[in-house]
Amino acid sequence: MNQFSGDAPLPPETTAVLASDFPASQTQYGLRHNILTPWETLAQSVAAIAPTTSPVLTIPLVFALAGNGTWIAYALATVQVTLIALLIGALARRSASPGSLYSYATDSLPPVCASIAAWALFLGYVATGSSIAAGFALYADVLLKASTGHVVPPVLLVLVAVIGAATMAYRDVKLSARAMLWLEGASVACIVMVMLLVLGKNGLHLDWPQLQLKGSSISGIHLGLVLAIFSFVGFESATALGHEAKEPLRTIPRAVLQCAVGAGAFFILAAYTEVLGFRGTGLALDKADAPLHVLANQASVPMLGILIDAGAMVSMFACGLACITAGARILLLMAHNGLVPIRFCRTHHRNETPHVGVVLTAVMVLLPPLVLTLLGYSGADIYGWMGSFAVYGFLTIYGLTCIALPLQLKRQGALSLALLVTAILAGISMVMALAGTLYPVPAAPYSWLPYLFFVYLLVTLVFFFRTRQKRGAPINGMDSLS
C-alpha cells in the first residue's frame, strides 16, 4: 500500500509526487499486483470489444452501407486493427502500467500530445460505455417482452447496467475479470451455434453475390469500414491491467494480438453468415430488431434466439464493466502524472481498486444515455451516436501510438524496418478511417460529432495549459509529465 491508498485526505505534500518521480518498475499505484491470469487479462480486452454486440447491432448497420461488401469491410478492419495490435505489442513488451495506451504515449511524445492521448482514450472508453448502456437497455427490453410480456422503463435499465458494472469494478478487479470471461464466452458460444446451423441449412457452398461484392460500392464499403472499426474498439484495454496482470510484459501483448485476430475472424464469419442467412427471409438485415433471433427461428431453434438476446444483454453489461475498469485506471495514471487532481491517485484500502476513478468514470458513462433516454430517444439511436463518438477517441490514440512507437524504439536503438513500415501503414489506415467519418458528410447528428470531439479536445487542452501554468512547468519539452 502506498501514500495514495485509502480514503483518508491526502496531505498537501502528495501533490508533488508524480509517477515520473520513480522508475516505472518501482512506481506504486495502490493496486493489487500480479493477480490476474493470462485468461483473465485477455477477458478485459474481449469484454471491452463485446463481441456479441456486433452481430446483433453493428453488423446490420455496416450492411446498410456496404451491402454484400460487409464481410470485406470487416476483413479490412481486421487488417488495420492487427497492425495496431502489433505496434501495441511492441510497446507492451517494454513497459507495463495501469494507464493503457496513454502510458505508452507519455514515454515518447511531448506533454501536450500525451495529454491529448490521455483524454482521447478516456473519452473512447466513456462514450463506448454510454453506447453499451443504451444497447443493454434495448436488449433487456426485448428479452423482458419476449419472456414476461412486461415492459420496464429504459431509464431504469440504463441505471441497472451502469450501477451494476460500477459496483463490480469498485469491489474486485479479479472478480470483474472472471465475470467478463464467463459472460462473453457463453454469449459467443450461442452465436457460433446459430451461425453453424445457418451455414448448414444453406449448404456448404460459396456465396458468390458476397464474394463478387454484388451491388456494393467503394464509398459504401469505406463508410462501412468506419463502423466495422467500432466493433474492435477497446481491444487494447488489457494494457490497462499492466500492474495487476501476471507477467504483464508477456501476457498483455499476447492478449491484445489474440483479441484483434480472434475477434476479426469471428466478425468476418458473422457478417458473411448473417448476409447469407437473411437473403432467404424476405427481410432486410438492417431492418431487423433482433437479427440473430430471426436466424435462430429460420434454423428451427427459436430457443437459441432467446439465449442470444440474453447473451447480447450480458455481453453489453460486461463491456460496460470493462470500460469503467479501464477508464478508472487511466484516471489513476493521469493523476500520478499531474493531469487531473491528485485525489484520483487514491485506491480503496481493502479492495485495492481505484474507487474514486471508478465513481467518476461511471457517472460520465451514465449521464449521456440517461439524459437522451429521458428526452425520448431510442436505445438504437443512442447506441449509434455514442459509439460513433467513441471512434474519434480511439482513432486519435491509435494514430498517436503509430508515432510514439518509432520514436521510442529509435531512442532505444531498437527500431527495425519491419516495425517502422508497420507503424507507417497503420498510421495511414487510421487517417483513412478518420477521413471516412468526414466525407461523404453523414446525416445529422453524425455530422456534428467531429466538431463536438474537436471542442472536447480544446477544453482538455485549456485545462492542460492552466494546470501546467499553476505548477510552473514549461509548456514544451519532455519534463515531469512525460
Short mmCIF file of C-alpha atoms in Angstrom, two decimals, residues 99-434:
data_model
loop_
_atom_site.label_atom_id
_atom_site.label_comp_id
_atom_site.label_asym_id
_atom_site.label_seq_id
_atom_site.Cartn_x
_atom_site.Cartn_y
_atom_site.Cartn_z
CA GLY A 99 -2.59 3.69 -17.97
CA SER A 100 -3.23 1.64 -21.11
CA LEU A 101 -2.09 3.29 -24.35
CA TYR A 102 -1.74 6.63 -22.62
CA SER A 103 1.28 5.36 -20.69
CA TYR A 104 3.00 4.49 -23.97
CA ALA A 105 2.35 7.97 -25.36
CA THR A 106 3.91 9.61 -22.29
CA ASP A 107 7.16 7.73 -22.87
CA SER A 108 7.84 9.24 -26.28
CA LEU A 109 5.58 12.19 -27.07
CA PRO A 110 5.70 15.81 -25.84
CA PRO A 111 3.49 16.50 -22.80
CA VAL A 112 0.77 18.22 -24.83
CA CYS A 113 0.46 15.18 -27.13
CA ALA A 114 0.46 12.85 -24.13
CA SER A 115 -2.39 14.90 -22.66
CA ILE A 116 -4.37 14.59 -25.90
CA ALA A 117 -3.73 10.84 -25.88
CA ALA A 118 -4.97 10.51 -22.32
CA TRP A 119 -8.17 12.49 -22.78
CA ALA A 120 -8.92 10.90 -26.16
CA LEU A 121 -8.59 7.40 -24.72
CA PHE A 122 -10.67 8.30 -21.67
CA LEU A 123 -13.40 9.67 -23.96
CA GLY A 124 -13.26 6.49 -26.03
CA TYR A 125 -13.97 4.30 -23.02
CA VAL A 126 -16.63 6.61 -21.58
CA ALA A 127 -18.51 7.00 -24.89
CA THR A 128 -18.30 3.27 -25.54
CA GLY A 129 -19.69 2.60 -22.07
CA SER A 130 -22.55 5.05 -22.73
CA SER A 131 -23.29 3.39 -26.06
CA ILE A 132 -23.30 -0.03 -24.46
CA ALA A 133 -25.57 1.09 -21.61
CA ALA A 134 -28.17 2.13 -24.19
CA GLY A 135 -27.72 -1.17 -26.01
CA PHE A 136 -28.15 -3.05 -22.75
CA ALA A 137 -31.46 -1.28 -22.14
CA LEU A 138 -32.59 -2.08 -25.70
CA TYR A 139 -31.89 -5.81 -25.49
CA ALA A 140 -33.04 -6.14 -21.90
CA ASP A 141 -36.36 -4.69 -23.08
CA VAL A 142 -36.52 -7.19 -25.98
CA LEU A 143 -35.80 -10.08 -23.60
CA LEU A 144 -38.32 -8.97 -20.99
CA LYS A 145 -41.06 -8.54 -23.58
CA ALA A 146 -40.39 -11.97 -25.08
CA SER A 147 -40.21 -13.81 -21.76
CA THR A 148 -42.67 -11.98 -19.49
CA GLY A 149 -44.66 -9.60 -21.67
CA HIS A 150 -43.81 -6.77 -19.29
CA VAL A 151 -42.07 -3.50 -20.11
CA VAL A 152 -39.56 -1.78 -17.82
CA PRO A 153 -38.76 1.94 -18.24
CA PRO A 154 -35.49 2.21 -20.22
CA VAL A 155 -34.14 4.74 -17.72
CA LEU A 156 -34.27 2.07 -15.03
CA LEU A 157 -32.49 -0.44 -17.29
CA VAL A 158 -29.71 2.08 -18.02
CA LEU A 159 -29.27 2.67 -14.29
CA VAL A 160 -29.08 -1.08 -13.63
CA ALA A 161 -26.41 -1.54 -16.31
CA VAL A 162 -24.10 1.26 -15.17
CA ILE A 163 -24.54 0.95 -11.41
CA GLY A 164 -24.16 -2.83 -11.55
CA ALA A 165 -20.97 -2.63 -13.63
CA ALA A 166 -19.55 0.14 -11.44
CA THR A 167 -20.19 -1.89 -8.30
CA MET A 168 -18.21 -4.83 -9.66
CA ALA A 169 -15.36 -2.59 -10.87
CA TYR A 170 -15.30 -0.90 -7.43
CA ARG A 171 -15.07 -4.11 -5.47
CA ASP A 172 -12.64 -6.54 -7.09
CA VAL A 173 -10.76 -6.49 -10.40
CA LYS A 174 -10.21 -10.26 -10.26
CA LEU A 175 -13.93 -10.88 -9.73
CA SER A 176 -14.65 -8.48 -12.59
CA ALA A 177 -12.25 -10.24 -14.94
CA ARG A 178 -13.67 -13.67 -14.17
CA ALA A 179 -17.22 -12.45 -14.72
CA MET A 180 -16.30 -10.87 -18.05
CA LEU A 181 -14.61 -14.07 -19.22
CA TRP A 182 -17.58 -16.32 -18.48
CA LEU A 183 -20.23 -13.89 -19.71
CA GLU A 184 -18.54 -13.29 -23.05
CA GLY A 185 -17.66 -16.97 -23.56
CA ALA A 186 -21.29 -18.04 -23.13
CA SER A 187 -22.55 -15.29 -25.45
CA VAL A 188 -20.12 -16.09 -28.27
CA ALA A 189 -20.84 -19.82 -27.99
CA CYS A 190 -24.56 -19.22 -28.62
CA ILE A 191 -23.86 -17.08 -31.69
CA VAL A 192 -21.40 -19.59 -33.15
CA MET A 193 -24.04 -22.32 -32.82
CA VAL A 194 -26.56 -20.26 -34.76
CA MET A 195 -24.02 -19.41 -37.44
CA LEU A 196 -23.11 -23.06 -37.93
CA LEU A 197 -26.78 -24.02 -38.18
CA VAL A 198 -27.43 -21.27 -40.74
CA LEU A 199 -24.42 -22.31 -42.84
CA GLY A 200 -25.51 -25.93 -42.67
CA LYS A 201 -29.07 -25.11 -43.72
CA ASN A 202 -27.86 -23.06 -46.70
CA GLY A 203 -25.47 -25.79 -47.78
CA LEU A 204 -21.70 -25.76 -47.81
CA HIS A 205 -21.18 -23.62 -50.90
CA LEU A 206 -19.66 -20.24 -51.65
CA ASP A 207 -21.99 -17.25 -51.62
CA TRP A 208 -20.97 -15.63 -54.91
CA PRO A 209 -23.03 -12.41 -54.52
CA GLN A 210 -20.93 -11.64 -51.45
CA LEU A 211 -17.62 -12.77 -52.91
CA GLN A 212 -18.27 -10.69 -56.04
CA LEU A 213 -19.41 -7.71 -53.90
CA LYS A 214 -22.59 -7.54 -55.96
CA GLY A 215 -24.34 -4.18 -55.58
CA SER A 216 -21.66 -2.77 -53.26
CA SER A 217 -19.70 0.44 -53.88
CA ILE A 218 -16.26 1.58 -52.80
CA SER A 219 -17.74 4.54 -50.91
CA GLY A 220 -20.25 2.28 -49.16
CA ILE A 221 -17.54 -0.15 -48.10
CA HIS A 222 -15.41 2.78 -46.90
CA LEU A 223 -18.23 4.12 -44.73
CA GLY A 224 -18.95 0.59 -43.50
CA LEU A 225 -15.28 0.20 -42.63
CA VAL A 226 -15.54 3.02 -40.09
CA LEU A 227 -18.42 1.30 -38.31
CA ALA A 228 -16.59 -2.01 -38.55
CA ILE A 229 -13.66 -0.47 -36.67
CA PHE A 230 -16.08 0.41 -33.87
CA SER A 231 -16.64 -3.33 -33.42
CA PHE A 232 -12.97 -3.60 -32.37
CA VAL A 233 -12.51 -0.53 -30.19
CA GLY A 234 -11.30 -1.46 -26.75
CA PHE A 235 -9.34 -4.49 -27.98
CA GLU A 236 -6.25 -2.91 -26.38
CA SER A 237 -7.81 -2.43 -22.95
CA ALA A 238 -5.85 -5.34 -21.44
CA THR A 239 -2.97 -2.86 -21.36
CA ALA A 240 -4.82 -1.04 -18.56
CA LEU A 241 -4.07 -4.04 -16.31
CA GLY A 242 -0.30 -3.67 -16.54
CA HIS A 243 0.10 -3.53 -12.76
CA GLU A 244 -2.35 -6.34 -11.98
CA ALA A 245 -1.59 -8.93 -14.68
CA LYS A 246 0.86 -11.76 -14.08
CA GLU A 247 3.96 -11.44 -16.28
CA PRO A 248 2.47 -8.34 -17.98
CA LEU A 249 5.31 -7.89 -20.48
CA ARG A 250 4.42 -11.28 -21.94
CA THR A 251 0.70 -11.78 -21.31
CA ILE A 252 -0.55 -8.32 -22.33
CA PRO A 253 0.99 -8.23 -25.85
CA ARG A 254 -0.30 -11.74 -26.43
CA ALA A 255 -3.80 -10.84 -25.20
CA VAL A 256 -4.00 -7.76 -27.43
CA LEU A 257 -2.94 -9.64 -30.58
CA GLN A 258 -5.14 -12.67 -29.81
CA CYS A 259 -8.11 -10.40 -29.27
CA ALA A 260 -7.59 -8.48 -32.53
CA VAL A 261 -7.13 -11.56 -34.71
CA GLY A 262 -9.72 -13.73 -32.95
CA ALA A 263 -12.38 -11.02 -32.94
CA GLY A 264 -11.66 -10.26 -36.59
CA ALA A 265 -12.20 -13.87 -37.64
CA PHE A 266 -15.42 -14.01 -35.61
CA PHE A 267 -16.78 -10.78 -37.10
CA ILE A 268 -15.95 -11.77 -40.69
CA LEU A 269 -17.71 -15.12 -40.25
CA ALA A 270 -20.69 -13.46 -38.55
CA ALA A 271 -21.02 -10.83 -41.29
CA TYR A 272 -20.84 -13.44 -44.05
CA THR A 273 -23.34 -15.72 -42.31
CA GLU A 274 -25.86 -13.01 -41.47
CA VAL A 275 -25.94 -11.61 -45.01
CA LEU A 276 -26.29 -15.14 -46.41
CA GLY A 277 -28.95 -16.16 -43.91
CA PHE A 278 -31.13 -13.08 -44.38
CA ARG A 279 -31.23 -13.49 -48.15
CA GLY A 280 -33.94 -16.13 -47.80
CA THR A 281 -36.02 -14.43 -45.11
CA GLY A 282 -37.58 -11.66 -47.20
CA LEU A 283 -36.44 -9.17 -44.54
CA ALA A 284 -33.54 -6.74 -44.86
CA LEU A 285 -30.76 -7.37 -42.36
CA ASP A 286 -30.59 -3.71 -41.34
CA LYS A 287 -34.36 -3.62 -40.66
CA ALA A 288 -34.43 -6.47 -38.16
CA ASP A 289 -34.66 -5.56 -34.46
CA ALA A 290 -33.02 -8.84 -33.37
CA PRO A 291 -31.27 -10.34 -36.44
CA LEU A 292 -29.84 -13.42 -34.78
CA HIS A 293 -33.22 -14.16 -33.26
CA VAL A 294 -34.60 -14.20 -36.82
CA LEU A 295 -31.82 -16.53 -37.97
CA ALA A 296 -32.38 -18.82 -34.99
CA ASN A 297 -36.06 -19.12 -35.95
CA GLN A 298 -35.04 -19.80 -39.54
CA ALA A 299 -32.74 -22.59 -38.33
CA SER A 300 -35.66 -24.05 -36.31
CA VAL A 301 -34.03 -23.39 -32.93
CA PRO A 302 -36.05 -20.45 -31.53
CA MET A 303 -34.75 -21.11 -28.02
CA LEU A 304 -31.28 -20.13 -29.20
CA GLY A 305 -32.72 -16.78 -30.30
CA ILE A 306 -33.84 -16.06 -26.74
CA LEU A 307 -30.46 -17.18 -25.42
CA ILE A 308 -28.71 -14.86 -27.88
CA ASP A 309 -30.84 -11.93 -26.79
CA ALA A 310 -29.83 -12.73 -23.22
CA GLY A 311 -26.23 -13.16 -24.37
CA ALA A 312 -26.31 -9.76 -26.06
CA MET A 313 -27.57 -8.20 -22.86
CA VAL A 314 -24.89 -9.75 -20.64
CA SER A 315 -22.21 -9.02 -23.25
CA MET A 316 -23.11 -5.36 -23.13
CA PHE A 317 -23.02 -5.44 -19.35
CA ALA A 318 -19.54 -6.99 -19.50
CA CYS A 319 -18.43 -4.32 -21.96
CA GLY A 320 -19.66 -1.58 -19.65
CA LEU A 321 -17.72 -3.21 -16.84
CA ALA A 322 -14.57 -3.33 -18.98
CA CYS A 323 -14.94 0.33 -19.99
CA ILE A 324 -15.33 1.51 -16.39
CA THR A 325 -12.41 -0.70 -15.29
CA ALA A 326 -10.09 0.70 -17.97
CA GLY A 327 -11.29 4.30 -17.66
CA ALA A 328 -10.68 4.38 -13.91
CA ARG A 329 -7.11 3.17 -14.35
CA ILE A 330 -6.42 5.80 -16.99
CA LEU A 331 -7.56 8.45 -14.50
CA LEU A 332 -5.26 6.86 -11.90
CA LEU A 333 -2.19 7.26 -14.10
CA MET A 334 -3.27 10.72 -15.24
CA ALA A 335 -3.40 11.74 -11.58
CA HIS A 336 0.08 10.32 -10.99
CA ASN A 337 1.26 12.38 -13.97
CA GLY A 338 -0.41 15.56 -12.76
CA LEU A 339 -3.07 15.81 -15.48
CA VAL A 340 -6.05 15.50 -13.10
CA PRO A 341 -6.45 16.25 -9.36
CA ILE A 342 -4.31 14.12 -7.06
CA ARG A 343 -7.40 12.63 -5.39
CA PHE A 344 -7.69 10.21 -8.32
CA CYS A 345 -4.50 8.56 -7.11
CA ARG A 346 -6.48 7.09 -4.22
CA THR A 347 -7.15 3.38 -4.12
CA HIS A 348 -9.54 1.59 -1.80
CA HIS A 349 -7.86 0.41 1.39
CA ARG A 350 -9.49 -3.04 1.24
CA ASN A 351 -10.43 -3.67 -2.41
CA GLU A 352 -7.25 -2.08 -3.81
CA THR A 353 -9.19 -0.64 -6.74
CA PRO A 354 -9.12 2.99 -7.98
CA HIS A 355 -12.52 3.63 -6.43
CA VAL A 356 -12.53 7.40 -6.92
CA GLY A 357 -11.80 6.94 -10.61
CA VAL A 358 -14.43 4.21 -10.85
CA VAL A 359 -17.10 6.53 -9.45
CA LEU A 360 -16.26 9.41 -11.79
CA THR A 361 -16.00 7.14 -14.85
CA ALA A 362 -19.35 5.54 -14.02
CA VAL A 363 -21.02 8.94 -13.67
CA MET A 364 -19.59 10.06 -17.02
CA VAL A 365 -20.78 6.83 -18.64
CA LEU A 366 -24.25 7.17 -17.13
CA LEU A 367 -25.10 10.78 -17.98
CA PRO A 368 -25.41 10.68 -21.82
CA PRO A 369 -27.72 7.63 -22.12
CA LEU A 370 -29.72 8.75 -19.08
CA VAL A 371 -30.35 12.24 -20.44
CA LEU A 372 -31.01 11.08 -24.02
CA THR A 373 -33.37 8.35 -22.81
CA LEU A 374 -35.30 10.87 -20.73
CA LEU A 375 -35.57 13.03 -23.85
CA GLY A 376 -37.26 10.13 -25.63
CA TYR A 377 -34.53 8.84 -27.95
CA SER A 378 -34.37 5.10 -28.64
CA GLY A 379 -31.65 2.79 -27.41
CA ALA A 380 -30.63 2.01 -31.00
CA ASP A 381 -30.13 5.71 -31.79
CA ILE A 382 -28.11 6.34 -28.63
CA TYR A 383 -26.00 3.25 -29.32
CA GLY A 384 -25.14 4.52 -32.79
CA TRP A 385 -24.44 8.12 -31.77
CA MET A 386 -22.29 7.38 -28.74
CA GLY A 387 -20.50 4.52 -30.48
CA SER A 388 -19.57 6.74 -33.41
CA PHE A 389 -18.39 9.45 -31.00
CA ALA A 390 -16.16 6.89 -29.26
CA VAL A 391 -14.45 6.10 -32.58
CA TYR A 392 -12.86 9.57 -32.67
CA GLY A 393 -11.18 9.00 -29.33
CA PHE A 394 -9.80 5.62 -30.35
CA LEU A 395 -8.65 6.74 -33.80
CA THR A 396 -6.75 9.57 -32.11
CA ILE A 397 -4.97 7.34 -29.61
CA TYR A 398 -4.24 4.67 -32.22
CA GLY A 399 -2.78 7.32 -34.53
CA LEU A 400 -0.59 8.72 -31.74
CA THR A 401 0.60 5.19 -30.97
CA CYS A 402 1.82 4.92 -34.57
CA ILE A 403 4.00 7.97 -33.88
CA ALA A 404 5.08 7.03 -30.34
CA LEU A 405 6.44 3.58 -31.16
CA PRO A 406 9.08 4.58 -33.76
CA LEU A 407 10.20 7.48 -31.55
CA GLN A 408 10.64 5.27 -28.50
CA LEU A 409 12.39 2.45 -30.34
CA LYS A 410 14.69 4.86 -32.16
CA ARG A 411 15.70 6.40 -28.85
CA GLN A 412 16.45 2.91 -27.54
CA GLY A 413 18.31 1.90 -30.70
CA ALA A 414 15.82 -0.93 -31.34
CA LEU A 415 13.81 0.37 -34.31
CA SER A 416 13.59 -2.21 -37.09
CA LEU A 417 12.50 -1.66 -40.68
CA ALA A 418 9.55 -4.06 -40.20
CA LEU A 419 8.16 -2.12 -37.23
CA LEU A 420 8.70 1.21 -38.99
CA VAL A 421 6.77 0.01 -42.05
CA THR A 422 4.04 -1.39 -39.79
CA ALA A 423 3.74 1.96 -38.00
CA ILE A 424 3.52 3.86 -41.31
CA LEU A 425 0.87 1.52 -42.73
CA ALA A 426 -1.14 1.61 -39.50
CA GLY A 427 -0.93 5.40 -39.39
CA ILE A 428 -2.13 5.73 -42.97
CA SER A 429 -5.03 3.37 -42.25
CA MET A 430 -6.08 5.46 -39.24
CA VAL A 431 -6.03 8.66 -41.33
CA MET A 432 -8.14 6.96 -44.00
CA ALA A 433 -10.59 5.76 -41.36
CA LEU A 434 -10.86 9.29 -39.95
#
